[in-house]
Amino acid sequence: IGHDVGHNSISHNRKKDLFWGTLLGNALMGISLGWWKRSHNTHHVTCNSVEHDPDIQHLPMLCVSSKLFGKFWSTYHEKFFITDAVARFFVSYQHLLFYPIMGVARFNLYAQSWLLLLSKRGSEIEYRKMEILSLSIFFAWYIAMLSFLPTWLEVAAFVLISHASSGLLHVQICISHFAMPTYHGHAYNDDTDDWFKVQLETSMNVECSESMDWFHGGLQFQIEHHLFPRLPRHNLRIAHEMVKVLCEKHNLHYHSPDFHQANVELLACLKKTALEARMLKKGDAGFYTSPIWEGLNAQG
């Protein structure tokens, strides 16, 4: 529901969805809708761009492609990402660490929400004061609920297990793009990388029966969602059939494995990058680089 309201696909009235999503969504889930929209809208426009898509910029913990090795400037985070010794270590074992990381990933979203709202960039958020109030309400009721548990051990167990359960959502999100091609710079330059083709090449669907639609929350139709971001989830399966027919007509690849195979492909992608990370050598600039990075920067 949070994803739907963030895309204005519930009422299709931006102000209404934003207001109620900020007031209720933040208070119930603890994540800033303003932060989410800022990050997620950028992701939609620049899907899988090394320099521009924040959804694949997860160093030092994760790296989906060797194209992110070395040093690059993130236009979203407004800082350089560098493959230092810490990043090289974690990325080298990321295929083993992926699911444990997903189990605690929600804590990072809490932190990112507050970091934005309390920063200078937070002034851009439309309902900043309401965001801060509603997030405070979330932590107030959550901590109050934890206070009823008799021991600290049970508190820790509940917090970890509940957040690990939400990790399933993070896995669903990651399989949508992590194993798909990445690129440098901007897309939409000519007919070879127009909007339709870029969304097809950088997004993966998850094939499932209609009975599983509720459990996936519409996120299994990632291709259709990226093509039509404001389309309500109950119409995504209809769009799915139409897009498949169009792809067959024009001989365009439409990637839609089942949930198990999607995870297999994701882990294979992470393992491939992990093995490449182990081969990195420290350059004169003080960070680890690959032949690809050196070639792009005319080195070697």
Coordinates of C-alpha atoms in Angstrom, one line a residue:
I1 CA 0.0 0.0 0.0
G2 CA 2.9 2.3 0.8
H3 CA 4.3 1.7 -2.7
D4 CA 0.9 2.4 -4.3
V5 CA 0.3 5.6 -2.4
G6 CA 3.8 6.8 -3.2
H7 CA 3.0 6.5 -6.9
N8 CA -0.4 8.2 -6.5
S9 CA -2.1 5.1 -7.8
I10 CA -4.8 4.9 -5.0
S11 CA -6.7 8.1 -5.5
H12 CA -4.7 9.5 -8.5
N13 CA -4.8 12.8 -6.7
R14 CA -1.2 13.7 -5.8
K15 CA -1.9 16.0 -2.9
K16 CA -4.4 13.6 -1.4
D17 CA -2.2 10.5 -1.6
L18 CA 0.8 12.5 -0.4
F19 CA -1.0 13.9 2.6
W20 CA -2.6 10.7 3.8
G21 CA 0.5 8.6 2.9
T22 CA 2.7 11.0 5.0
L23 CA 0.3 11.1 7.9
L24 CA -0.7 7.4 8.2
G25 CA 2.0 5.6 6.2
N26 CA 4.9 7.1 8.2
A27 CA 3.2 6.6 11.5
L28 CA 2.5 2.9 10.7
M29 CA 5.7 2.0 8.9
G30 CA 8.4 4.4 10.3
I31 CA 9.8 5.3 6.8
S32 CA 9.6 8.8 5.4
L33 CA 7.3 8.9 2.3
G34 CA 9.2 12.1 1.3
W35 CA 12.5 10.3 1.4
W36 CA 11.0 7.3 -0.5
K37 CA 9.5 9.4 -3.3
R38 CA 12.8 11.4 -3.7
S39 CA 14.8 8.2 -4.0
H40 CA 12.3 6.0 -5.8
N41 CA 11.3 8.6 -8.5
T42 CA 15.0 9.0 -9.3
H43 CA 15.3 5.3 -9.6
H44 CA 12.4 5.1 -12.1
V45 CA 13.9 7.7 -14.4
T46 CA 17.5 6.4 -14.2
C47 CA 16.9 2.7 -13.6
N48 CA 20.3 0.8 -13.2
S49 CA 22.4 3.8 -14.2
V50 CA 25.7 3.5 -12.3
E51 CA 26.0 7.2 -11.6
H52 CA 22.3 8.1 -11.2
D53 CA 20.3 5.3 -9.7
P54 CA 20.4 5.2 -5.9
D55 CA 18.8 1.7 -5.9
I56 CA 22.0 0.1 -7.1
Q57 CA 24.4 2.3 -5.2
H58 CA 25.0 0.2 -2.1
L59 CA 28.7 0.2 -1.6
P60 CA 30.5 -0.8 0.7
M61 CA 28.0 -3.6 1.4
L62 CA 26.7 -4.7 -2.0
C63 CA 27.7 -4.2 -5.7
V64 CA 25.6 -5.6 -8.6
S65 CA 28.2 -5.0 -11.3
S66 CA 31.9 -4.5 -11.9
K67 CA 30.9 -1.3 -13.6
L68 CA 30.6 0.2 -10.1
F69 CA 34.1 -0.6 -9.1
G70 CA 36.7 2.1 -8.7
K71 CA 35.3 5.6 -8.2
F72 CA 32.2 7.3 -9.4
W73 CA 30.1 10.3 -8.5
S74 CA 26.6 9.7 -7.4
T75 CA 24.3 12.5 -8.6
Y76 CA 21.7 11.4 -6.0
H77 CA 23.8 11.1 -2.9
E78 CA 26.1 14.0 -4.1
K79 CA 29.3 12.2 -3.2
F80 CA 31.9 9.8 -4.6
F81 CA 31.5 6.0 -4.1
I82 CA 34.9 4.4 -3.8
T83 CA 35.9 0.7 -3.8
D84 CA 38.1 0.9 -0.7
A85 CA 39.4 -2.1 1.3
V86 CA 36.2 -2.3 3.4
A87 CA 34.0 -2.4 0.2
R88 CA 36.3 -4.9 -1.4
F89 CA 36.0 -7.2 1.6
F90 CA 32.2 -7.1 1.9
V91 CA 31.5 -7.3 -1.8
S92 CA 33.8 -10.3 -2.0
Y93 CA 31.4 -12.2 0.2
Q94 CA 28.1 -10.5 -0.8
H95 CA 26.5 -13.6 -2.2
L96 CA 26.8 -15.2 1.3
L97 CA 25.8 -12.0 3.1
F98 CA 22.9 -11.0 0.9
Y99 CA 20.0 -12.6 2.8
P100 CA 21.3 -11.6 6.3
I101 CA 21.7 -8.1 5.1
M102 CA 18.1 -8.1 3.8
G103 CA 17.0 -9.2 7.3
V104 CA 18.3 -5.9 8.8
A105 CA 17.9 -3.6 5.8
R106 CA 14.9 -1.8 7.2
F107 CA 17.0 -0.2 9.9
N108 CA 18.9 1.6 7.1
L109 CA 15.6 3.0 5.8
Y110 CA 14.8 4.4 9.2
A111 CA 18.2 6.1 9.3
Q112 CA 18.0 7.4 5.7
S113 CA 14.6 8.9 6.5
W114 CA 15.8 10.9 9.4
L115 CA 19.1 11.9 7.8
L116 CA 17.2 13.5 4.9
L117 CA 14.5 15.2 7.0
L118 CA 17.1 16.7 9.4
S119 CA 19.5 17.8 6.6
K120 CA 19.4 20.9 4.5
R121 CA 18.0 18.9 1.6
G122 CA 15.1 18.1 3.9
S123 CA 13.7 21.5 3.2
E124 CA 12.7 20.2 -0.2
I125 CA 10.2 17.8 1.4
E126 CA 6.7 19.1 1.0
Y127 CA 5.3 18.0 4.4
R128 CA 8.5 18.0 6.4
K129 CA 7.0 18.9 9.8
M130 CA 4.3 16.3 9.3
E131 CA 6.9 13.7 8.3
I132 CA 8.9 14.3 11.5
L133 CA 5.7 14.2 13.6
S134 CA 4.4 11.0 12.0
L135 CA 7.8 9.2 12.2
S136 CA 8.0 10.2 15.9
I137 CA 4.5 8.7 16.4
F138 CA 5.8 5.4 14.9
F139 CA 8.7 5.1 17.2
A140 CA 6.6 6.1 20.2
W141 CA 4.0 3.3 19.7
Y142 CA 6.6 0.8 18.6
I143 CA 8.7 1.4 21.7
A144 CA 5.6 1.5 23.9
M145 CA 4.6 -1.9 22.5
L146 CA 8.1 -3.3 23.2
S147 CA 7.8 -2.2 26.8
F148 CA 5.1 -4.8 27.4
L149 CA 7.6 -7.6 26.7
P150 CA 9.0 -9.0 30.0
T151 CA 12.7 -9.4 29.2
W152 CA 15.3 -7.6 27.0
L153 CA 16.0 -10.9 25.3
E154 CA 12.3 -11.1 24.1
V155 CA 12.5 -7.4 23.0
A156 CA 15.6 -8.2 20.9
A157 CA 14.1 -11.3 19.5
F158 CA 10.9 -9.6 18.5
V159 CA 12.7 -6.6 16.9
L160 CA 15.0 -8.9 14.9
I161 CA 12.4 -11.4 13.8
S162 CA 9.9 -8.8 12.8
H163 CA 12.4 -6.9 10.8
A164 CA 13.8 -10.1 9.2
S165 CA 10.2 -10.9 8.1
S166 CA 10.0 -7.6 6.3
G167 CA 13.3 -8.6 4.6
L168 CA 11.2 -10.6 2.2
L169 CA 10.0 -7.3 0.7
H170 CA 13.6 -6.2 0.3
V171 CA 14.4 -9.4 -1.5
Q172 CA 11.4 -8.9 -3.8
I173 CA 12.6 -5.4 -4.6
C174 CA 16.2 -6.5 -5.2
I175 CA 15.4 -9.3 -7.6
S176 CA 13.5 -6.8 -9.8
H177 CA 16.7 -5.1 -11.0
F178 CA 20.0 -6.4 -9.4
A179 CA 20.6 -9.1 -11.9
M180 CA 19.7 -7.0 -15.0
P181 CA 22.2 -4.9 -17.1
T182 CA 23.7 -1.7 -15.8
Y183 CA 25.0 1.2 -17.8
H184 CA 27.0 4.4 -17.4
G185 CA 25.5 7.9 -17.7
H186 CA 22.0 8.6 -19.0
A187 CA 19.7 6.5 -21.1
Y188 CA 17.1 7.7 -23.7
N189 CA 19.7 8.9 -26.2
D190 CA 18.2 7.4 -29.4
D191 CA 16.0 4.6 -30.6
T192 CA 18.3 1.9 -29.3
D193 CA 17.7 2.9 -25.7
D194 CA 14.3 4.5 -25.7
W195 CA 12.0 4.4 -22.6
F196 CA 10.3 1.1 -23.5
K197 CA 13.5 -0.8 -24.2
V198 CA 15.4 0.5 -21.1
Q199 CA 12.6 -0.6 -18.8
L200 CA 12.6 -4.0 -20.5
E201 CA 16.3 -4.4 -20.2
T202 CA 16.7 -3.2 -16.6
S203 CA 13.7 -4.8 -15.0
M204 CA 12.7 -8.4 -14.2
N205 CA 9.2 -9.7 -13.6
V206 CA 8.4 -12.7 -11.4
E207 CA 6.1 -15.3 -13.0
C208 CA 3.4 -16.5 -10.7
S209 CA -0.2 -17.5 -10.6
E210 CA -3.0 -14.9 -10.1
S211 CA -3.5 -16.4 -6.6
M212 CA -0.1 -15.0 -5.6
D213 CA -0.7 -11.5 -6.7
W214 CA -1.7 -10.2 -3.3
F215 CA 1.5 -11.7 -1.7
H216 CA 3.8 -10.0 -4.2
G217 CA 1.9 -6.7 -3.9
G218 CA 2.1 -6.0 -7.6
L219 CA 5.9 -5.9 -7.5
Q220 CA 6.1 -9.1 -9.5
F221 CA 5.0 -7.0 -12.5
Q222 CA 8.1 -4.8 -12.4
I223 CA 8.3 -4.3 -16.1
E224 CA 4.7 -3.0 -16.4
H225 CA 5.1 -1.0 -13.3
H226 CA 8.2 0.8 -14.7
L227 CA 6.4 1.4 -18.0
F228 CA 3.3 2.7 -16.3
P229 CA 4.3 3.8 -12.7
R230 CA 0.9 5.2 -11.7
L231 CA -1.1 2.1 -13.0
P232 CA -3.1 0.6 -10.0
R233 CA -1.9 -2.9 -9.1
H234 CA -5.2 -4.6 -10.0
N235 CA -4.6 -3.6 -13.6
L236 CA -1.0 -4.7 -13.8
R237 CA -1.8 -8.3 -14.8
I238 CA -3.9 -7.0 -17.7
A239 CA -1.1 -4.7 -18.8
H240 CA 1.3 -7.7 -18.4
E241 CA -0.5 -9.7 -21.0
M242 CA -0.6 -6.7 -23.4
V243 CA 3.1 -5.9 -23.0
K244 CA 4.1 -9.6 -23.6
V245 CA 2.1 -9.6 -26.9
L246 CA 3.8 -6.4 -27.9
C247 CA 7.3 -7.8 -27.1
E248 CA 6.6 -10.9 -29.1
K249 CA 5.5 -8.9 -32.0
H250 CA 8.7 -6.8 -32.1
N251 CA 11.0 -9.6 -31.0
L252 CA 12.0 -7.9 -27.7
H253 CA 13.2 -10.0 -24.7
Y254 CA 10.7 -10.1 -21.8
H255 CA 12.4 -11.5 -18.7
S256 CA 9.9 -13.2 -16.3
P257 CA 11.4 -16.2 -14.3
D258 CA 9.6 -17.6 -11.3
F259 CA 10.5 -16.5 -7.8
H260 CA 13.0 -19.3 -7.2
Q261 CA 14.8 -18.8 -10.5
A262 CA 14.8 -15.0 -9.9
N263 CA 16.7 -15.6 -6.6
V264 CA 19.1 -18.0 -8.4
E265 CA 19.9 -15.3 -11.0
L266 CA 20.3 -12.7 -8.4
L267 CA 22.7 -14.8 -6.3
A268 CA 24.6 -15.7 -9.5
C269 CA 25.0 -12.0 -10.3
L270 CA 26.2 -11.2 -6.8
K271 CA 28.6 -14.1 -6.8
K272 CA 30.1 -13.1 -10.2
T273 CA 30.7 -9.6 -9.0
A274 CA 32.1 -11.0 -5.7
L275 CA 34.7 -13.1 -7.5
E276 CA 35.6 -10.1 -9.6
A277 CA 36.1 -8.0 -6.5
R278 CA 38.6 -10.5 -5.1
M279 CA 40.7 -9.8 -8.2
L280 CA 40.8 -6.1 -7.8
K281 CA 44.1 -4.4 -7.4
K282 CA 44.8 -1.2 -5.5
G283 CA 45.7 1.6 -7.9
D284 CA 47.8 4.7 -7.4
A285 CA 44.7 6.7 -6.5
G286 CA 44.3 4.7 -3.3
F287 CA 41.3 2.6 -4.2
Y288 CA 40.7 -0.7 -5.9
T289 CA 40.1 -0.7 -9.6
S290 CA 39.4 -3.2 -12.4
P291 CA 40.5 -3.2 -16.1
I292 CA 37.0 -1.9 -17.0
W293 CA 37.5 1.2 -14.8
E294 CA 41.0 1.8 -16.1
G295 CA 39.8 1.5 -19.7
L296 CA 37.0 4.0 -19.1
N297 CA 39.4 6.4 -17.5
A298 CA 42.1 5.9 -20.1
Q299 CA 44.5 4.3 -17.6
G300 CA 47.0 1.4 -18.0

